[in-house]
Every structure is written in structure tokens, then in C-alpha cells.
Amino acid sequence: MATFDNNITSLTNSSAFYCRFQEDFKYILLPVSYALVFVIGLALNATALYVIVFRTKSWKPSTIYMFNLTMCDTLYILTLPFLIYYYADENDWPFSEPLCKVIRFLFYTNLYGSILFLCCISLHRFVGICYPVRSLYWVSARRAKLVSVAVWACVLLCQAPILYFSRTRDLESVRICYDTTSPELFDDFLVYSSAVSVLMFALPFMVVMVCYGLMVGKLLEPGWGSEGGERGGVSAQRSKQKSVKTIIVVLATFMLCFLPFHLTRSLYYSLRYLQQVDPSQISCRLLEASSVAYKVTRPLASANSCVDPILYFLAGQDVRSNLTKKIRSSSSRPTSVRKRLTTQL
């Protein structure tokens, strides 16, 4: 049976014209995918927070950025149970409108907060590789804290309109929690969403690509890292390995999580707007196809909450050593107790 969807039911110039889509797949896809992200992401981010807060003695700039990135992901993950219940109940929001606004606000805050903090990590690694001497002055824990505060302020300010656009509406015996906004505000939302996508996704993505292109060229230079002798060569090799892992994970996050989501969302929003302007140019079938593509990529955007901690564990040598020491100490504790008992006997 065809149902109204909060994201794709749009009022056109003709007040009696609606597109009615068959999208029952999302009532399985979204709850299942969000549940997986919740379980896996919560475990990974909780572990990362534990290591950062309790097992890291000195906080380097990269540690500060990863802490903020992990906090951003954790706040989002804690909102997923509400969305799991909402989509499993087939778009029936049982909670209040303010909570709907907060949930949608936290989703986009996490999305663009993750993008900007990944950009900060990329810039930090770029400066250390391409300008190692200048990085001694440019890169510091104090500067990283100031940059993190600026990122949070920028994200919260840019995402504040979500609290206005996100709304609930009673429709066909269910209460809808709009992912975008109500139909009458969609034109304004489209302008806002387009500006945010350019400023907080397209530009950071270009910065990351340029930084990594320059880093790869620097790392491929024959004499890179050989000036410091044998000890300097070992240190340079470790730095090179960290940089390569950072490049791989960050690019994978952008290509798999962020890029498909933004492309399909932009396509769907554009077609929806064009159909409102002239329903004869954009068929409901084409609009439905773009909506399906958009919904399929939404779990990918959420999956960045699971990928971000992997960046910390793979690229951080100190993290792996701390975890290894923790595991070894816990496993060797019974042996040491037995030795003390044997000695006393």
C-alpha cells in the first residue's frame, strides 16, 4: 500500500497534486542499519574515549582533534535509539516536537562536525609532513584547543537553523518528524542546505584532497626523512606509516560516507524543487528513484561514527602500545600473584 513519506511528499503549484511513493524498504533498512551503527559505534567510541581520557598522559594536537571528533560521534550515536524506534514504527513519532528538532540537529551537527575535525586532522598531518620545521611553531596543543572551540562554534551556529526547520505534523493517523522541513518551508530550506553543503562539505573536501595530494608527493621524494641518521630514519618511517594510514582512512570516510550522501541528497532536493515549479518536467517515478538513492546513502553517512575511531586506533602508535600494555598487565596479573604465593610458601 502506498504511504506518504515525510521526506518526499511534496506540494506543488497545484494544491491537489502529491507524489505518493512505495518505500516500505526503509522501515527495514534504516532501523537495522542504525541499530548496527549504534552497537558498533558505541563500543568503538567508548573505547576511544576511555583510551584518550584515562590512558593518554600527554595530549598532542592530534589527540585533541580526535577527542572532539569522538565526542561528536558519541553524541550522535546516543540519538539513534529514537530514530530506530521512529522508522521501525513506520514514521510515527511518539515524542515531542522539541525532541524531534534536537535529534535532527544532532544528526547534522555530527555530520559536519566530523567533516571539519577530519579536515583539521588532515591539515595537522600535512603541516607536519610538508613543513616539519615550521610545524614546531604552528602546531601546539593550545592552538589545537582554540581551533576546536572555533570548529564547535562554527558547526553549532551553522546548524542552528535546523532547530527552526525541523518540525512535526500529524498526517494520516501518524505524527511525522520531518527530516528536511514542512513542505511550505522547503524552498527556504533548500537555499540553506545548499549553502551549508558548499561551506561545510565541498570546501573541506577540496582542502583534504589538496593536502593529501601534496603529502603523497612529499612522501614519495627519495630523500624524505633520511637527514636524521638511523634514529631519524626510524622515526620518519613511523611518521610515514601514520600518514599513509591517515590518508587511506580519511579518504575512505569521505568517499564512502560523505560524498554519496551529499550527491544523492543534492540530486533529490533539486528534483523535488523542480517538480514543485513544474510538475510536468519531473515525473514522480524519477523523484522516487532519487529519494530511494538518498535513503540508501543515509546509513552510509551515519557509518562515519564507526569509521572515525578506526582512524585513531590505526594511526596512533601510542594508542596501540597503551592497549597492548593494558592487555598484557591484565593477563600477567594472575601469574604474578601465583609467584608471590609460591615465594611466601
PDB file of N, CA, C and O in Angstrom, residues 274-321:
ATOM      1  N   LEU A 274      12.381  21.256  -8.599  1.00  0.00           N
ATOM      2  CA  LEU A 274      11.944  21.421  -9.990  1.00  0.00           C
ATOM      3  C   LEU A 274      10.536  20.894 -10.205  1.00  0.00           C
ATOM      4  O   LEU A 274       9.767  21.450 -10.991  1.00  0.00           O
ATOM      5  N   GLN A 275      10.212  19.814  -9.492  1.00  0.00           N
ATOM      6  CA  GLN A 275       8.868  19.281  -9.650  1.00  0.00           C
ATOM      7  C   GLN A 275       7.819  20.207  -9.046  1.00  0.00           C
ATOM      8  O   GLN A 275       6.698  20.307  -9.540  1.00  0.00           O
ATOM      9  N   GLN A 276       8.196  20.895  -7.975  1.00  0.00           N
ATOM     10  CA  GLN A 276       7.270  21.862  -7.402  1.00  0.00           C
ATOM     11  C   GLN A 276       7.045  23.032  -8.351  1.00  0.00           C
ATOM     12  O   GLN A 276       5.940  23.570  -8.433  1.00  0.00           O
ATOM     13  N   VAL A 277       8.100  23.414  -9.073  1.00  0.00           N
ATOM     14  CA  VAL A 277       7.977  24.528 -10.012  1.00  0.00           C
ATOM     15  C   VAL A 277       7.136  24.129 -11.220  1.00  0.00           C
ATOM     16  O   VAL A 277       6.233  24.864 -11.652  1.00  0.00           O
ATOM     17  N   ASP A 278       7.435  22.946 -11.776  1.00  0.00           N
ATOM     18  CA  ASP A 278       6.705  22.482 -12.959  1.00  0.00           C
ATOM     19  C   ASP A 278       6.567  20.962 -12.888  1.00  0.00           C
ATOM     20  O   ASP A 278       7.482  20.221 -13.253  1.00  0.00           O
ATOM     21  N   PRO A 279       5.442  20.459 -12.413  1.00  0.00           N
ATOM     22  CA  PRO A 279       5.257  19.010 -12.246  1.00  0.00           C
ATOM     23  C   PRO A 279       5.379  18.231 -13.547  1.00  0.00           C
ATOM     24  O   PRO A 279       5.695  17.038 -13.522  1.00  0.00           O
ATOM     25  N   SER A 280       5.163  18.869 -14.684  1.00  0.00           N
ATOM     26  CA  SER A 280       5.224  18.148 -15.954  1.00  0.00           C
ATOM     27  C   SER A 280       6.649  17.804 -16.368  1.00  0.00           C
ATOM     28  O   SER A 280       6.856  16.902 -17.186  1.00  0.00           O
ATOM     29  N   GLN A 281       7.651  18.501 -15.841  1.00  0.00           N
ATOM     30  CA  GLN A 281       9.039  18.252 -16.230  1.00  0.00           C
ATOM     31  C   GLN A 281       9.677  17.106 -15.454  1.00  0.00           C
ATOM     32  O   GLN A 281      10.524  16.386 -15.985  1.00  0.00           O
ATOM     33  N   ILE A 282       9.306  16.928 -14.202  1.00  0.00           N
ATOM     34  CA  ILE A 282       9.888  15.894 -13.354  1.00  0.00           C
ATOM     35  C   ILE A 282       8.794  14.909 -12.967  1.00  0.00           C
ATOM     36  O   ILE A 282       7.828  15.272 -12.290  1.00  0.00           O
ATOM     37  N   SER A 283       8.940  13.681 -13.402  1.00  0.00           N
ATOM     38  CA  SER A 283       7.935  12.668 -13.095  1.00  0.00           C
ATOM     39  C   SER A 283       8.095  12.184 -11.663  1.00  0.00           C
ATOM     40  O   SER A 283       9.175  12.269 -11.065  1.00  0.00           O
ATOM     41  N   CYS A 284       7.025  11.652 -11.114  1.00  0.00           N
ATOM     42  CA  CYS A 284       7.073  11.090  -9.765  1.00  0.00           C
ATOM     43  C   CYS A 284       8.001   9.880  -9.710  1.00  0.00           C
ATOM     44  O   CYS A 284       8.626   9.620  -8.682  1.00  0.00           O
ATOM     45  N   ARG A 285       8.101   9.153 -10.812  1.00  0.00           N
ATOM     46  CA  ARG A 285       8.989   7.980 -10.831  1.00  0.00           C
ATOM     47  C   ARG A 285      10.446   8.400 -10.700  1.00  0.00           C
ATOM     48  O   ARG A 285      11.226   7.770  -9.981  1.00  0.00           O
ATOM     49  N   LEU A 286      10.838   9.470 -11.385  1.00  0.00           N
ATOM     50  CA  LEU A 286      12.213   9.964 -11.278  1.00  0.00           C
ATOM     51  C   LEU A 286      12.481  10.504  -9.883  1.00  0.00           C
ATOM     52  O   LEU A 286      13.555  10.262  -9.305  1.00  0.00           O
ATOM     53  N   LEU A 287      11.519  11.212  -9.331  1.00  0.00           N
ATOM     54  CA  LEU A 287      11.676  11.737  -7.983  1.00  0.00           C
ATOM     55  C   LEU A 287      11.761  10.603  -6.967  1.00  0.00           C
ATOM     56  O   LEU A 287      12.536  10.665  -6.004  1.00  0.00           O
ATOM     57  N   GLU A 288      10.998   9.557  -7.191  1.00  0.00           N
ATOM     58  CA  GLU A 288      11.042   8.402  -6.297  1.00  0.00           C
ATOM     59  C   GLU A 288      12.401   7.719  -6.356  1.00  0.00           C
ATOM     60  O   GLU A 288      12.946   7.317  -5.326  1.00  0.00           O
ATOM     61  N   ALA A 289      12.965   7.579  -7.569  1.00  0.00           N
ATOM     62  CA  ALA A 289      14.285   6.957  -7.705  1.00  0.00           C
ATOM     63  C   ALA A 289      15.356   7.753  -6.969  1.00  0.00           C
ATOM     64  O   ALA A 289      16.222   7.171  -6.291  1.00  0.00           O
ATOM     65  N   SER A 290      15.298   9.077  -7.060  1.00  0.00           N
ATOM     66  CA  SER A 290      16.276   9.904  -6.353  1.00  0.00           C
ATOM     67  C   SER A 290      16.084   9.814  -4.846  1.00  0.00           C
ATOM     68  O   SER A 290      17.055   9.830  -4.077  1.00  0.00           O
ATOM     69  N   SER A 291      14.836   9.693  -4.418  1.00  0.00           N
ATOM     70  CA  SER A 291      14.557   9.552  -2.988  1.00  0.00           C
ATOM     71  C   SER A 291      15.085   8.230  -2.445  1.00  0.00           C
ATOM     72  O   SER A 291      15.625   8.166  -1.340  1.00  0.00           O
ATOM     73  N   VAL A 292      14.920   7.167  -3.229  1.00  0.00           N
ATOM     74  CA  VAL A 292      15.445   5.861  -2.809  1.00  0.00           C
ATOM     75  C   VAL A 292      16.963   5.904  -2.674  1.00  0.00           C
ATOM     76  O   VAL A 292      17.542   5.407  -1.691  1.00  0.00           O
ATOM     77  N   ALA A 293      17.640   6.519  -3.659  1.00  0.00           N
ATOM     78  CA  ALA A 293      19.099   6.637  -3.599  1.00  0.00           C
ATOM     79  C   ALA A 293      19.532   7.433  -2.377  1.00  0.00           C
ATOM     80  O   ALA A 293      20.512   7.088  -1.699  1.00  0.00           O
ATOM     81  N   TYR A 294      18.801   8.486  -2.080  1.00  0.00           N
ATOM     82  CA  TYR A 294      19.120   9.312  -0.911  1.00  0.00           C
ATOM     83  C   TYR A 294      18.977   8.521   0.378  1.00  0.00           C
ATOM     84  O   TYR A 294      19.834   8.589   1.268  1.00  0.00           O
ATOM     85  N   LYS A 295      17.916   7.743   0.482  1.00  0.00           N
ATOM     86  CA  LYS A 295      17.697   6.970   1.710  1.00  0.00           C
ATOM     87  C   LYS A 295      18.712   5.842   1.862  1.00  0.00           C
ATOM     88  O   LYS A 295      19.091   5.491   2.986  1.00  0.00           O
ATOM     89  N   VAL A 296      19.153   5.283   0.761  1.00  0.00           N
ATOM     90  CA  VAL A 296      20.166   4.214   0.836  1.00  0.00           C
ATOM     91  C   VAL A 296      21.495   4.757   1.344  1.00  0.00           C
ATOM     92  O   VAL A 296      22.234   4.060   2.056  1.00  0.00           O
ATOM     93  N   THR A 297      21.814   6.003   1.006  1.00  0.00           N
ATOM     94  CA  THR A 297      23.107   6.571   1.429  1.00  0.00           C
ATOM     95  C   THR A 297      23.063   7.170   2.829  1.00  0.00           C
ATOM     96  O   THR A 297      24.116   7.477   3.389  1.00  0.00           O
ATOM     97  N   ARG A 298      21.895   7.337   3.397  1.00  0.00           N
ATOM     98  CA  ARG A 298      21.820   7.893   4.753  1.00  0.00           C
ATOM     99  C   ARG A 298      22.507   7.002   5.793  1.00  0.00           C
ATOM    100  O   ARG A 298      23.230   7.512   6.669  1.00  0.00           O
ATOM    101  N   PRO A 299      22.333   5.675   5.751  1.00  0.00           N
ATOM    102  CA  PRO A 299      23.108   4.850   6.687  1.00  0.00           C
ATOM    103  C   PRO A 299      24.614   4.963   6.472  1.00  0.00           C
ATOM    104  O   PRO A 299      25.390   4.816   7.432  1.00  0.00           O
ATOM    105  N   LEU A 300      25.043   5.216   5.222  1.00  0.00           N
ATOM    106  CA  LEU A 300      26.474   5.393   4.981  1.00  0.00           C
ATOM    107  C   LEU A 300      26.994   6.630   5.697  1.00  0.00           C
ATOM    108  O   LEU A 300      28.100   6.624   6.255  1.00  0.00           O
ATOM    109  N   ALA A 301      26.207   7.709   5.679  1.00  0.00           N
ATOM    110  CA  ALA A 301      26.616   8.911   6.388  1.00  0.00           C
ATOM    111  C   ALA A 301      26.704   8.650   7.894  1.00  0.00           C
ATOM    112  O   ALA A 301      27.590   9.175   8.574  1.00  0.00           O
ATOM    113  N   SER A 302      25.800   7.838   8.416  1.00  0.00           N
ATOM    114  CA  SER A 302      25.842   7.507   9.842  1.00  0.00           C
ATOM    115  C   SER A 302      27.022   6.609  10.185  1.00  0.00           C
ATOM    116  O   SER A 302      27.537   6.649  11.303  1.00  0.00           O
ATOM    117  N   ALA A 303      27.454   5.813   9.215  1.00  0.00           N
ATOM    118  CA  ALA A 303      28.543   4.863   9.468  1.00  0.00           C
ATOM    119  C   ALA A 303      29.871   5.554   9.745  1.00  0.00           C
ATOM    120  O   ALA A 303      30.807   4.913  10.235  1.00  0.00           O
ATOM    121  N   ASN A 304      29.980   6.854   9.455  1.00  0.00           N
ATOM    122  CA  ASN A 304      31.235   7.546   9.770  1.00  0.00           C
ATOM    123  C   ASN A 304      31.522   7.517  11.262  1.00  0.00           C
ATOM    124  O   ASN A 304      32.673   7.624  11.675  1.00  0.00           O
ATOM    125  N   SER A 305      30.468   7.347  12.083  1.00  0.00           N
ATOM    126  CA  SER A 305      30.661   7.245  13.525  1.00  0.00           C
ATOM    127  C   SER A 305      31.405   5.972  13.911  1.00  0.00           C
ATOM    128  O   SER A 305      32.003   5.896  14.986  1.00  0.00           O
ATOM    129  N   CYS A 306      31.369   4.961  13.036  1.00  0.00           N
ATOM    130  CA  CYS A 306      32.122   3.729  13.273  1.00  0.00           C
ATOM    131  C   CYS A 306      33.521   3.791  12.665  1.00  0.00           C
ATOM    132  O   CYS A 306      34.441   3.144  13.154  1.00  0.00           O
ATOM    133  N   VAL A 307      33.671   4.562  11.602  1.00  0.00           N
ATOM    134  CA  VAL A 307      34.962   4.641  10.911  1.00  0.00           C
ATOM    135  C   VAL A 307      35.925   5.562  11.632  1.00  0.00           C
ATOM    136  O   VAL A 307      37.137   5.301  11.677  1.00  0.00           O
ATOM    137  N   ASP A 308      35.423   6.651  12.234  1.00  0.00           N
ATOM    138  CA  ASP A 308      36.293   7.632  12.876  1.00  0.00           C
ATOM    139  C   ASP A 308      37.174   7.040  13.978  1.00  0.00           C
ATOM    140  O   ASP A 308      38.370   7.342  14.035  1.00  0.00           O
ATOM    141  N   PRO A 309      36.651   6.193  14.886  1.00  0.00           N
ATOM    142  CA  PRO A 309      37.544   5.606  15.889  1.00  0.00           C
ATOM    143  C   PRO A 309      38.625   4.718  15.278  1.00  0.00           C
ATOM    144  O   PRO A 309      39.716   4.604  15.848  1.00  0.00           O
ATOM    145  N   ILE A 310      38.338   4.089  14.144  1.00  0.00           N
ATOM    146  CA  ILE A 310      39.349   3.259  13.479  1.00  0.00           C
ATOM    147  C   ILE A 310      40.533   4.113  13.070  1.00  0.00           C
ATOM    148  O   ILE A 310      41.690   3.671  13.143  1.00  0.00           O
ATOM    149  N   LEU A 311      40.275   5.349  12.661  1.00  0.00           N
ATOM    150  CA  LEU A 311      41.356   6.272  12.329  1.00  0.00           C
ATOM    151  C   LEU A 311      42.274   6.471  13.531  1.00  0.00           C
ATOM    152  O   LEU A 311      43.498   6.484  13.391  1.00  0.00           O
ATOM    153  N   TYR A 312      41.700   6.612  14.706  1.00  0.00           N
ATOM    154  CA  TYR A 312      42.501   6.826  15.916  1.00  0.00           C
ATOM    155  C   TYR A 312      43.322   5.601  16.268  1.00  0.00           C
ATOM    156  O   TYR A 312      44.504   5.703  16.612  1.00  0.00           O
ATOM    157  N   PHE A 313      42.712   4.418  16.158  1.00  0.00           N
ATOM    158  CA  PHE A 313      43.411   3.200  16.552  1.00  0.00           C
ATOM    159  C   PHE A 313      44.495   2.805  15.551  1.00  0.00           C
ATOM    160  O   PHE A 313      45.544   2.288  15.926  1.00  0.00           O
ATOM    161  N   LEU A 314      44.256   3.042  14.266  1.00  0.00           N
ATOM    162  CA  LEU A 314      45.229   2.663  13.242  1.00  0.00           C
ATOM    163  C   LEU A 314      46.398   3.628  13.162  1.00  0.00           C
ATOM    164  O   LEU A 314      47.555   3.222  13.005  1.00  0.00           O
ATOM    165  N   ALA A 315      46.100   4.918  13.248  1.00  0.00           N
ATOM    166  CA  ALA A 315      47.139   5.923  13.039  1.00  0.00           C
ATOM    167  C   ALA A 315      47.897   6.269  14.302  1.00  0.00           C
ATOM    168  O   ALA A 315      48.920   6.949  14.232  1.00  0.00           O
ATOM    169  N   GLY A 316      47.431   5.826  15.462  1.00  0.00           N
ATOM    170  CA  GLY A 316      48.094   6.197  16.705  1.00  0.00           C
ATOM    171  C   GLY A 316      48.939   5.070  17.267  1.00  0.00           C
ATOM    172  O   GLY A 316      48.425   4.086  17.775  1.00  0.00           O
ATOM    173  N   GLN A 317      50.242   5.232  17.192  1.00  0.00           N
ATOM    174  CA  GLN A 317      51.145   4.221  17.749  1.00  0.00           C
ATOM    175  C   GLN A 317      51.021   4.168  19.266  1.00  0.00           C
ATOM    176  O   GLN A 317      51.084   3.107  19.884  1.00  0.00           O
ATOM    177  N   ASP A 318      50.833   5.349  19.894  1.00  0.00           N
ATOM    178  CA  ASP A 318      50.704   5.394  21.345  1.00  0.00           C
ATOM    179  C   ASP A 318      49.457   4.669  21.813  1.00  0.00           C
ATOM    180  O   ASP A 318      49.447   4.045  22.871  1.00  0.00           O
ATOM    181  N   VAL A 319      48.399   4.748  21.040  1.00  0.00           N
ATOM    182  CA  VAL A 319      47.150   4.082  21.415  1.00  0.00           C
ATOM    183  C   VAL A 319      47.338   2.578  21.442  1.00  0.00           C
ATOM    184  O   VAL A 319      46.954   1.895  22.392  1.00  0.00           O
ATOM    185  N   ARG A 320      47.972   2.049  20.392  1.00  0.00           N
ATOM    186  CA  ARG A 320      48.166   0.592  20.328  1.00  0.00           C
ATOM    187  C   ARG A 320      49.086   0.120  21.453  1.00  0.00           C
ATOM    188  O   ARG A 320      48.877  -0.941  22.049  1.00  0.00           O
ATOM    189  N   SER A 321      50.111   0.897  21.755  1.00  0.00           N
ATOM    190  CA  SER A 321      51.029   0.492  22.823  1.00  0.00           C
ATOM    191  C   SER A 321      50.336   0.521  24.178  1.00  0.00           C
ATOM    192  O   SER A 321      50.558  -0.350  25.021  1.00  0.00           O
TER     193      SER A 321
END
